[in-house]
XYZ file of C-alpha atoms in Angstrom:
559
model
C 63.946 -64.631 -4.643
C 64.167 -60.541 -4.128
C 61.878 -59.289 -6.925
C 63.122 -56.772 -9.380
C 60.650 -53.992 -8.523
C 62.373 -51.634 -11.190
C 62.392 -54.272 -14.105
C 58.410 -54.581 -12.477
C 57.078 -51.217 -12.494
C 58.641 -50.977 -16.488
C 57.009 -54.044 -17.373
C 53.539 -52.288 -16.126
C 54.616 -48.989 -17.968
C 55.217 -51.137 -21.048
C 51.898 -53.049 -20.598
C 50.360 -49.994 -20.195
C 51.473 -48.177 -23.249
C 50.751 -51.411 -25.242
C 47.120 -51.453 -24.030
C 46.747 -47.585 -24.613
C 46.343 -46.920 -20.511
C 46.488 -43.254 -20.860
C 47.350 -41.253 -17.676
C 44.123 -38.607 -18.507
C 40.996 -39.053 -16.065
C 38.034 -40.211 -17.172
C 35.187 -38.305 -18.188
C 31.485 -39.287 -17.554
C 28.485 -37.571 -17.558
C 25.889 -37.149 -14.727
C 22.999 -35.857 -16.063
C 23.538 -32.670 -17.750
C 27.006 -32.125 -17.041
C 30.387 -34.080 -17.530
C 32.799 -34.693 -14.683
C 36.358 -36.110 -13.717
C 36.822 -38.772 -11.333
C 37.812 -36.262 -8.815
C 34.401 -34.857 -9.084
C 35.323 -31.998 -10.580
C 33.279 -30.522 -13.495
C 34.764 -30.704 -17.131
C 34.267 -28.156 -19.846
C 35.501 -29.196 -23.332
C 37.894 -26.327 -23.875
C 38.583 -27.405 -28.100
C 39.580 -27.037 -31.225
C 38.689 -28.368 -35.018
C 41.668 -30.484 -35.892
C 41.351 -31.744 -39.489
C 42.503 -30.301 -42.894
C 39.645 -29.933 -45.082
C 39.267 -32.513 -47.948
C 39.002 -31.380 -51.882
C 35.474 -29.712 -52.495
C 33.963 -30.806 -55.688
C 31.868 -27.682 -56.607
C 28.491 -29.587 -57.584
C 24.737 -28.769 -58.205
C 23.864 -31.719 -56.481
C 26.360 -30.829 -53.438
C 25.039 -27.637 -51.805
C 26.324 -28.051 -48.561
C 30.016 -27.439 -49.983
C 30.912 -30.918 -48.054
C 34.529 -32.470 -49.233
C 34.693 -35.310 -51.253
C 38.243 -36.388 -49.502
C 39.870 -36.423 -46.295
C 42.845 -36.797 -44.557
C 43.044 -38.412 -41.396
C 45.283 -36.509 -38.953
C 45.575 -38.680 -35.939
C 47.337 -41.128 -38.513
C 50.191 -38.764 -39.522
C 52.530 -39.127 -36.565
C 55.082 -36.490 -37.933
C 52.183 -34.079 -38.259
C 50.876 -34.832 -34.982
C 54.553 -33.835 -33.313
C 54.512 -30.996 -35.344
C 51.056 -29.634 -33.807
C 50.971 -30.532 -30.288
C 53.199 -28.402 -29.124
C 50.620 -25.442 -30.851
C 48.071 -27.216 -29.650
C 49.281 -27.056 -25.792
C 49.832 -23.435 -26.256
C 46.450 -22.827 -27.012
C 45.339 -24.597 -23.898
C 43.046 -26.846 -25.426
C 42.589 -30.169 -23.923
C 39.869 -31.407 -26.526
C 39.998 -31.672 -29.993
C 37.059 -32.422 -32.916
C 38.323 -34.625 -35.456
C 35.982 -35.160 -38.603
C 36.696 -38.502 -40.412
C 39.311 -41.256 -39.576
C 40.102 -44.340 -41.429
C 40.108 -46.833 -39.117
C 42.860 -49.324 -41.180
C 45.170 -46.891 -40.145
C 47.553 -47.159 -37.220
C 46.787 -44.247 -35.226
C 49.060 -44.975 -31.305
C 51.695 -42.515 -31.821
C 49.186 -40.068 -32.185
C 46.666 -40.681 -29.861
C 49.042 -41.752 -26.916
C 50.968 -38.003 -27.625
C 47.480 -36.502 -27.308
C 47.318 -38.207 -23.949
C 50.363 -36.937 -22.928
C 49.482 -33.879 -23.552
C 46.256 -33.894 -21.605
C 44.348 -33.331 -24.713
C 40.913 -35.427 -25.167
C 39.243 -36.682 -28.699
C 36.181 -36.149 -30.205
C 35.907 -38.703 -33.404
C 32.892 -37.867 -35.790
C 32.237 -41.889 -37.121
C 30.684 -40.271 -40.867
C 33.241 -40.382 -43.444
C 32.626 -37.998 -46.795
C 30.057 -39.190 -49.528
C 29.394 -43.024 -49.473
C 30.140 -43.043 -45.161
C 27.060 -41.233 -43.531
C 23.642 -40.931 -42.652
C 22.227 -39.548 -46.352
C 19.744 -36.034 -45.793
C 18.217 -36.698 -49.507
C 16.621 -40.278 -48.419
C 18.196 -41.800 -45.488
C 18.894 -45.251 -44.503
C 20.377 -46.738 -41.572
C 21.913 -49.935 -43.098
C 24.369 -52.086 -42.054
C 27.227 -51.040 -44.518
C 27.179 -47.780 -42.477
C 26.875 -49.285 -39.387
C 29.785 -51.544 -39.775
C 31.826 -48.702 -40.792
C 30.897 -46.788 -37.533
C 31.307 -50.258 -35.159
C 34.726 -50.803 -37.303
C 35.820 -47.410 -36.072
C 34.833 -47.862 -32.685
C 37.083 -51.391 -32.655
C 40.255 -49.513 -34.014
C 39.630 -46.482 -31.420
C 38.492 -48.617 -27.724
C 42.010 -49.009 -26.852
C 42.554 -45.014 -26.095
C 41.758 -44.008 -23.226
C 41.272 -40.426 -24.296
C 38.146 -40.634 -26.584
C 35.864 -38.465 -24.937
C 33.242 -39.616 -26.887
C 31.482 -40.178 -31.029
C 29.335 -38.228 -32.734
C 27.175 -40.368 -34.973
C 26.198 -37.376 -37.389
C 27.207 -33.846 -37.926
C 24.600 -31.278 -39.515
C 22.649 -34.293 -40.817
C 19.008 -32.443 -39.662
C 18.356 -29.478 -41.292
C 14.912 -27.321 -41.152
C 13.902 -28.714 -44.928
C 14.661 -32.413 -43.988
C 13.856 -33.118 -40.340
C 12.095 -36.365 -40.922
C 15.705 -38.275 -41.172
C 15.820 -37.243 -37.398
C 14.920 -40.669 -36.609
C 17.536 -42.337 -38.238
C 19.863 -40.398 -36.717
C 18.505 -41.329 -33.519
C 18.544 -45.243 -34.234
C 22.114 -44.542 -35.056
C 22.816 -43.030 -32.161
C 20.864 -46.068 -30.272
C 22.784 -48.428 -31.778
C 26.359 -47.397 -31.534
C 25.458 -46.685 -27.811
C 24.296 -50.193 -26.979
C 27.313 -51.359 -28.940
C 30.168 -49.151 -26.783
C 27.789 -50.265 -23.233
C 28.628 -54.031 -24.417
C 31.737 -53.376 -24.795
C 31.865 -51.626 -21.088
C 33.361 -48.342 -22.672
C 32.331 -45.283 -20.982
C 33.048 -42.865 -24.659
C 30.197 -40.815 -25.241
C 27.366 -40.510 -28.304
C 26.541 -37.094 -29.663
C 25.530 -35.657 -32.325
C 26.694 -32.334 -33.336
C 23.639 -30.230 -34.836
C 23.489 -27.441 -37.426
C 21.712 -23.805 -36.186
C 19.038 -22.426 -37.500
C 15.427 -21.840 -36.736
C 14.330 -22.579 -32.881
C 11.218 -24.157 -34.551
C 13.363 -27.262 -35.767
C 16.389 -26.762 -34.446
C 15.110 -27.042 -30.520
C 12.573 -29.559 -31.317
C 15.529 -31.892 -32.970
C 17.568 -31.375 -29.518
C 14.772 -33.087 -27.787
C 13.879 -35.608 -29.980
C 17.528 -36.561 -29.500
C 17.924 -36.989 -26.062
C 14.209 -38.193 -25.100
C 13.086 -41.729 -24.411
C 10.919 -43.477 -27.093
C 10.780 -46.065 -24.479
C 8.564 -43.868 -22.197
C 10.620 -45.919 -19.166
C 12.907 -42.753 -18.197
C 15.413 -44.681 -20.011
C 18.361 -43.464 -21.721
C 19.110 -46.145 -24.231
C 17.922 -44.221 -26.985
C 19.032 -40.707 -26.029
C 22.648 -39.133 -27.088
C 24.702 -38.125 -24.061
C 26.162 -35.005 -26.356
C 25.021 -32.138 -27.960
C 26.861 -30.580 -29.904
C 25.624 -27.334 -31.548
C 27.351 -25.526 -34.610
C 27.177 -21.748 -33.472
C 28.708 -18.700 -35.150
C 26.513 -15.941 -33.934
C 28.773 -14.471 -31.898
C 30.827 -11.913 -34.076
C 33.047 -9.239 -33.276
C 33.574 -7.623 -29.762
C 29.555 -8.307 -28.981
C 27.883 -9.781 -25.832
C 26.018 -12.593 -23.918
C 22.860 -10.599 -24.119
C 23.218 -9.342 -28.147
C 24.802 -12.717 -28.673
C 24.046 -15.776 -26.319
C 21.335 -15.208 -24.933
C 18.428 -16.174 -26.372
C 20.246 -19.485 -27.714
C 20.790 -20.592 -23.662
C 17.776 -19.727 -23.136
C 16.031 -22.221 -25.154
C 18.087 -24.748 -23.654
C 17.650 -23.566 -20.314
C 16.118 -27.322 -19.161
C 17.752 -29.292 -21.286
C 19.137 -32.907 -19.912
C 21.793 -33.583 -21.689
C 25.366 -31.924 -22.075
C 24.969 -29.505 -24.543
C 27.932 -27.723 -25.986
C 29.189 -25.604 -29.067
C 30.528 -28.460 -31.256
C 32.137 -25.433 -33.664
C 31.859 -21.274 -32.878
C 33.841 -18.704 -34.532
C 32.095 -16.204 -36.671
C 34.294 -15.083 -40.039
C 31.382 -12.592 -41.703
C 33.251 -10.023 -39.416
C 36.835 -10.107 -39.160
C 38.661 -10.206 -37.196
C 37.817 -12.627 -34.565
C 38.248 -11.676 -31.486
C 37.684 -14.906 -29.627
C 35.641 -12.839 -26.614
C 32.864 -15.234 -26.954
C 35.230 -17.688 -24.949
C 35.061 -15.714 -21.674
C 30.938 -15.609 -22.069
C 30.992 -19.368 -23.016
C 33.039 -20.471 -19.601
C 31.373 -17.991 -17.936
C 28.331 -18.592 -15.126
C 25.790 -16.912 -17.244
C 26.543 -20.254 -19.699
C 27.790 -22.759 -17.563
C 24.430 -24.148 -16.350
C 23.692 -24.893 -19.820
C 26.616 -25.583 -21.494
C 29.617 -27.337 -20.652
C 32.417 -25.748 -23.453
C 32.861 -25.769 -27.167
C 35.170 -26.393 -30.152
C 36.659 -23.320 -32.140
C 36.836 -23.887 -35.363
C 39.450 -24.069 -36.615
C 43.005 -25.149 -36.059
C 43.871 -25.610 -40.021
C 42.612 -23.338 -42.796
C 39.272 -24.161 -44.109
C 36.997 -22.777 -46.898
C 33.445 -21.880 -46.488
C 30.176 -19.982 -48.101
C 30.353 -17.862 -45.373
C 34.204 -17.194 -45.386
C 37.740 -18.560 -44.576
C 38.839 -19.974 -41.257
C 42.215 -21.334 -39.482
C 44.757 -20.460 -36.715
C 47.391 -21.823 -38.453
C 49.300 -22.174 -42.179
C 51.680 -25.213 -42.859
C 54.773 -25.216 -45.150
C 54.849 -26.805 -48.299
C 56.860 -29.423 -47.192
C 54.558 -30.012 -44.141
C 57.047 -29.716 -41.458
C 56.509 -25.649 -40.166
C 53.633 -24.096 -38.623
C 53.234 -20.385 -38.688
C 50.577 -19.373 -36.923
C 48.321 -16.232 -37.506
C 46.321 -13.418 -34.920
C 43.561 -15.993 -34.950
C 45.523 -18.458 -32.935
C 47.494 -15.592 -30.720
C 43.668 -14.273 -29.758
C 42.443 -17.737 -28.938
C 45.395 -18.875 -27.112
C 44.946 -15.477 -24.594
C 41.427 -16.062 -24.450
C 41.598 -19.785 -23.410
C 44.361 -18.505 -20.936
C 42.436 -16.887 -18.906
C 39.084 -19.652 -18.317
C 38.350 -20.216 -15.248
C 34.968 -22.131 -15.129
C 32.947 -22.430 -12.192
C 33.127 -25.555 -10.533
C 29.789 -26.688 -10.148
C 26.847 -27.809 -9.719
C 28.592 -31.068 -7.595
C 28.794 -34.216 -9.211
C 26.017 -36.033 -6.587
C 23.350 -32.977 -7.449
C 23.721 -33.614 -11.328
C 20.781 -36.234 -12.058
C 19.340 -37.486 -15.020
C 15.799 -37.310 -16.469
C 15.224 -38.513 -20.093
C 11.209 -36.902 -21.317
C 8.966 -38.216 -23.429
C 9.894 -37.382 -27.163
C 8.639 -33.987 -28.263
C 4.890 -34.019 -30.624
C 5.907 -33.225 -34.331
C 4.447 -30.361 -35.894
C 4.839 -28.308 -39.167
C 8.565 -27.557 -38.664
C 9.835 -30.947 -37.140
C 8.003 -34.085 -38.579
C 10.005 -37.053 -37.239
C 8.282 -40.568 -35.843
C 9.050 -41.410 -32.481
C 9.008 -45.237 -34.761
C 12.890 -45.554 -35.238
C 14.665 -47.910 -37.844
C 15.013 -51.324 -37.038
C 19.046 -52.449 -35.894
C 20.289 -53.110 -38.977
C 20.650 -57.243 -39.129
C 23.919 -58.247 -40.989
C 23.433 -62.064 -40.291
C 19.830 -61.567 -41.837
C 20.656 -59.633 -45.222
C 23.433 -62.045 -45.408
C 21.356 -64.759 -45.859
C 19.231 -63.161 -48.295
C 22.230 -61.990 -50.048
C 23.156 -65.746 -50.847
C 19.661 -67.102 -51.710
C 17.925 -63.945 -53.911
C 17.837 -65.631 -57.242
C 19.208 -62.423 -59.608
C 22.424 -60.604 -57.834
C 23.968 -57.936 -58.854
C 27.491 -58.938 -60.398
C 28.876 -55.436 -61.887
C 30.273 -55.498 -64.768
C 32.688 -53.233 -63.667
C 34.716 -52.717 -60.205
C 33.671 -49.207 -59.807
C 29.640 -49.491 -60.002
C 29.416 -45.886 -58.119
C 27.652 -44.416 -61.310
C 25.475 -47.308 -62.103
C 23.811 -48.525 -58.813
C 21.619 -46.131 -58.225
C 20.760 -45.483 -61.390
C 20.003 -49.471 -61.756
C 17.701 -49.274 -58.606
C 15.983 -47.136 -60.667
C 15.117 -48.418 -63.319
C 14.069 -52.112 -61.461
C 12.181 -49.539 -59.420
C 10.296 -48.608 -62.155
C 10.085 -52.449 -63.839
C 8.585 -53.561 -60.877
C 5.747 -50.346 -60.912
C 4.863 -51.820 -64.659
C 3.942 -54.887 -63.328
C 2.054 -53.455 -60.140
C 4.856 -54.195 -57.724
C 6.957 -52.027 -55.508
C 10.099 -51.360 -54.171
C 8.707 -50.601 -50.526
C 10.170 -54.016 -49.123
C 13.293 -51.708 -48.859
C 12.551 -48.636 -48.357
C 12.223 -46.119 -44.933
C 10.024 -43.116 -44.273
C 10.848 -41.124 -41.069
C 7.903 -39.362 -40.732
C 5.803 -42.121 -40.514
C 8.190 -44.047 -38.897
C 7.557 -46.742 -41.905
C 10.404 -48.861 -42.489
C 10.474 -51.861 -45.118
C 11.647 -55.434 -43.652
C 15.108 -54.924 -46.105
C 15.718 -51.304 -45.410
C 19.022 -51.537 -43.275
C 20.455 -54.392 -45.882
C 23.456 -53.104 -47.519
C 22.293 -51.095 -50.725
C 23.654 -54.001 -53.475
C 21.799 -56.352 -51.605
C 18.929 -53.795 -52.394
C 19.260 -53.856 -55.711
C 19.717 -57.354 -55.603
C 16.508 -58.147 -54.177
C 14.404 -55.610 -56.707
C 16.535 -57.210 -59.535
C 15.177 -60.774 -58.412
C 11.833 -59.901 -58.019
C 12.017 -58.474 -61.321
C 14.053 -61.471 -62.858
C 10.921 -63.878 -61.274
C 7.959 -61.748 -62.385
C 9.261 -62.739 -65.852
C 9.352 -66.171 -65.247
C 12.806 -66.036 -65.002
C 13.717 -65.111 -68.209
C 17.493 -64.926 -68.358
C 17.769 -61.306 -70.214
C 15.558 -60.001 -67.211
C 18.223 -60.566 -65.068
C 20.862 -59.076 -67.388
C 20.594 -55.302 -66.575
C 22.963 -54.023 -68.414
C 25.256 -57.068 -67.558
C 25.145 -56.185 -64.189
C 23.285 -59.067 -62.786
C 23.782 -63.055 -62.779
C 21.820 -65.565 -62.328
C 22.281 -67.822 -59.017
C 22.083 -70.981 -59.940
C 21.759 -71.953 -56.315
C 18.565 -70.002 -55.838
C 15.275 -71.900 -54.933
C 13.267 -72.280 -58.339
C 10.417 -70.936 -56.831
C 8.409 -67.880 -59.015
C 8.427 -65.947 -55.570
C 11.932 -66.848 -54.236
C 13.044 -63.363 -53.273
C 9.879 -62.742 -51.535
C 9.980 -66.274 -49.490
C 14.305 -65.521 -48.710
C 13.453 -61.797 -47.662
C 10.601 -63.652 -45.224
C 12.792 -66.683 -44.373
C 16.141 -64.655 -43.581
C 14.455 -61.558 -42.359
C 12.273 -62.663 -39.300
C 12.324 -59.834 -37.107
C 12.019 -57.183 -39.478
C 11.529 -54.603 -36.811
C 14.072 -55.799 -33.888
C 16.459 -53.869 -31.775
C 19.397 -55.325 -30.543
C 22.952 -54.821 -29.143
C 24.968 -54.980 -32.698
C 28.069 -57.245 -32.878
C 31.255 -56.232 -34.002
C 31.974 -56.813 -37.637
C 33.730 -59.954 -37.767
C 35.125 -59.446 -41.188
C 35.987 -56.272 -43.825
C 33.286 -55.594 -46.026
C 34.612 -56.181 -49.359
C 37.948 -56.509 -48.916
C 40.590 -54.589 -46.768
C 42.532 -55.026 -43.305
C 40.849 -54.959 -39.805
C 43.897 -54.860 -38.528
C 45.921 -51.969 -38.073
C 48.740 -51.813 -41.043
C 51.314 -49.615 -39.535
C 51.058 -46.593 -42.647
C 51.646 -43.716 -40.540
C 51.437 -41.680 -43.224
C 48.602 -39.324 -43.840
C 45.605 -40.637 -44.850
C 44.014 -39.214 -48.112
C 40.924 -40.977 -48.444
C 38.159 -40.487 -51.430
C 35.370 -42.093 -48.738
C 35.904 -45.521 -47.887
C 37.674 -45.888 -44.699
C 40.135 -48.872 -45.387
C 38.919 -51.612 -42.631
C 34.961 -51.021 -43.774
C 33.945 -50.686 -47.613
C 31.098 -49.510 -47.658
C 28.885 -51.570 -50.049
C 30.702 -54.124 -50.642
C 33.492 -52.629 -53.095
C 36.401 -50.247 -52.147
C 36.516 -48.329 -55.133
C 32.662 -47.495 -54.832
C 31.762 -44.566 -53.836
C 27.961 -44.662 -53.478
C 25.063 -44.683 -50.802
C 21.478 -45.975 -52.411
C 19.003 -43.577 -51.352
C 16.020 -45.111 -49.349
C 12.566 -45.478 -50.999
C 9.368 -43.598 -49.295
C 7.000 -46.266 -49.071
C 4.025 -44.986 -50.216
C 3.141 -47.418 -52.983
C 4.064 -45.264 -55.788
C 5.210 -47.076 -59.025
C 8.241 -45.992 -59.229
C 10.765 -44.254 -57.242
C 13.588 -41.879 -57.809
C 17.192 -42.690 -56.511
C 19.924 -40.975 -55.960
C 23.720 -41.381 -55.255
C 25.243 -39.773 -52.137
């Protein structure tokens, strides 16, 4: 029988499109650099592609970050409507800042493909979804949300790479830095077992040299000490906007390449485009692509395709009609699209001279006090088990507990300090690279654990499990006085283990893994769909981690 060799080849272009087999090369990175499979050298030529979420003005948000977002690579109509901007401005990379993974996102990402345009996916989502500056924890309700991202994104072929964190480090709170890195550790062993060649950054705030260089190389050195890059990121992203107005490499540039002169991993300008003085030019871009840069960096994102508010002024290329179906675009986006016209990168150093060294992590000192200690890999099999055996749980009274749990970790907090007990069983301090043996358990299972040793130390009197009505006894629970403390050692028996995290083989609390075919846009208020993060979709809260320093109480606060 004479095979059908047409019917054939649109059987494999079917397959193909089914399995997300996009016809962009692949990107990898030797050493310092990235490069095609041709050999050729690649320099992220971008753009900031997400509307900005509703700001909740806030004492106790400084950092102006939105409480919503909208996922654009699940808006198919929106996504026609763009690309055909976005291939005018000659970008073939763009920055997105939260997706919900429950989303269906193919149309999208395969006519991003087509269109020989590359994705950068940030894995924090807004409030309750990322690594926390105030106290951090690295916990397994976030890390589930990042690996549940990961899961709905592996079938693209044009995910350049994830950024675990964006702006996280700061000069006041650098001792997070290490959860950031165990993050970044994690999610990297994760993609390697799932042979994906996506990248892990991190895209970093500017500032001081003092903390801001010494963060760099914390990130991409070995803790190891083997020359090992299992617990470096293989992007750095950098959030520069010193570059304003018709200026130049040397009044602009270059002192910043400088101090990154021999760094060894790809560095890059995850957002430039200063707005303090209008208008922007965009003439940064031919420095940038230039060869005074291009030993150092390899391209950067402007920021930004969509309007956006800031402290330090307004941004965006582009306005969209009311009814979301016109773009009118502005100078902004005629300026950019000239200057990326006209980049012409050189093309080396060659892919078989690019090789890569990974130092030994950088001494702390008064600006940058991280432990080279990281978090443990946060255990969801383990904090399972303690979930179902800790004598007192917390049952909330109500379904949205996003004002009470922190407030209820609190007060057990303090409870425990009255009887000489502590909360440091799950808590994290990242400059003495002190972690407790619960610390990455999801934060109800937290409070669960500080309400049961509570609930125990009074002989398990049944109002001492009440808070508020938020806790229930388990009548399953082993009688014992210390029961928490003998399922926390039980459950928990490598308290301090690293290990290749598995997939999340169920939702969190409710929710689809599975893609639901909304192609609408998603407006999100922090919990990404597929993941909730502690255990309630409604909930909108992140426990802060204790310090462990044996102090009698501790304060908490919500994210």
């Amino acid at each position: 029988m004479v095979p059908n060799f047409a019917a054939a080849t649109a059987l494999v272009a079917a397959a193909s499109s089914l399995l997300g087999v996009g016809a962009l090369p692949k990107v990898s990175r030797s050493g310092r650099y990235l490069y095609t499979d041709d050999g050729n050298r690649f320099y992220i030529r971008g753009i900031g592609y997400q509307e900005q979420g509703q700001v909740i003005v806030d004492p106790n948000n400084p950092f102006g970050e939105p409480s919503t977002y909208i996922d654009p690579l699940a808006d198919d109509s929106a996504c026609a409507r763009d690309i055909p901007f976005l291939k005018q401005l000659n970008v073939n990379t763009i920055r997105v800042y939260s997706v919900d993974s429950s989303k269906n996102h193919d149309s999208c990402m395969k006519a991003l493909d087509d269109a020989g345009i590359y994705t950068l996916i940030d894995l924090s989502l807004p409030l309750n979804g990322s690594i926390d500056r105030v106290a951090p924890s690295w916990s397994t309700n976030i890390l589930n949300q990042y690996l549940t991202t990961i899961d709905a994104f592996s079938k693209y072929s044009n995910v350049l790479g994830y950024n675990v964190a964006n702006e996280a480090v700061n000069s006041t709170v650098t001792q997070i830095s290490p959860y950031v890195k165990a993050a970044a550790r994690d999610v990297k062993a994760y993609l390697k077992s799932k042979s994906s060649s996506a990248l892990v950054g991190y895209a970093a705030i500017d500032g001081s040299p003092d903390f801001r260089n010494a963060l760099a190389n914390f990130l991409s050195c070995d803790s190891s000490g083997q020359n090992s890059d299992a617990t470096s990121i293989d992007l750095y992203g950098l959030n520069n906007y010193e570059w304003c107005g018709d200026s130049t490499f040397a009044n602009s540039y270059q002192g910043t390449t400088s101090d990154y002169q021999n760094y060894n991993v790809v560095a890059y300008f995850s957002e430039f485009g200063c707005v303090t003085q209008p208008p922007r030019l965009w003439t940064e871009v031919a420095a940038l692509f230039s060869s005074q840069m291009s030993n150092v960096w390899s391209g950067g994102i402007a920021f930004s395709y969509f309007p956006a508010q800031s402290a330090g002024g307004s941004f965006g290329m582009v306005n969209i009609s009311s009814d979301g179906k016109t773009v009118t675009t502005g100078d902004d986006f005629s300026r950019l699209k000239d200057q990326y016209g006209k980049v012409s990168p050189p093309n080396s150093p060659s892919k078989s001279s690019a090789t890569a060294t990974y130092p030994a992590c950088p001494s702390t000192n008064s600006a940058f006090v991280a432990s080279t200690n990281l978090p443990p890999t946060p255990d969801q099999n383990a904090c399972g088990c303690l979930a179902n055996s800790l004598s007192c749980q917390f049952k909330p009274a109500s379904a949205n507990y996003s004002g009470v749990l922190g407030t209820l970790v609190d007060t057990a907090c303090g409870l425990l300090g009255q009887k000489s007990l502590n909360c440091d069983d799950i808590g994290g301090n990242g400059q003495t690279g002190t972690y407790g043996r619960l610390s990455g358990c999801d934060p109800t299972i937290k409070l669960s654990y500080v309400m049961s040793e509570f609930y125990e130390a009074n002989n398990r009197d049944a109002q001492a499990c009440s808070f508020g009505g938020n806790g229930t006894v388990n009548p399953l629970a082993p009688s014992s006085a210390s029961a928490a403390n003998s399922a926390a050692t039980s459950c928990v028996s490598n308290p301090s283990g690293t290990f290749t995290p598995s997939s999340p083989s169920s939702p969190v609390g409710g929710g689809s893994s599975s893609n639901n075919g909304n192609n609408g846009g998603s407006s999100s208020s922090g919990g990404n769909g597929a993941v909730a993060l502690v255990g309630d979709k409604s909930a909108l809260v992140g426990v802060a981690a204790v310090v462990l320093t044996g102090v009698m109480s501790a304060v908490w606060t919500l994210f």
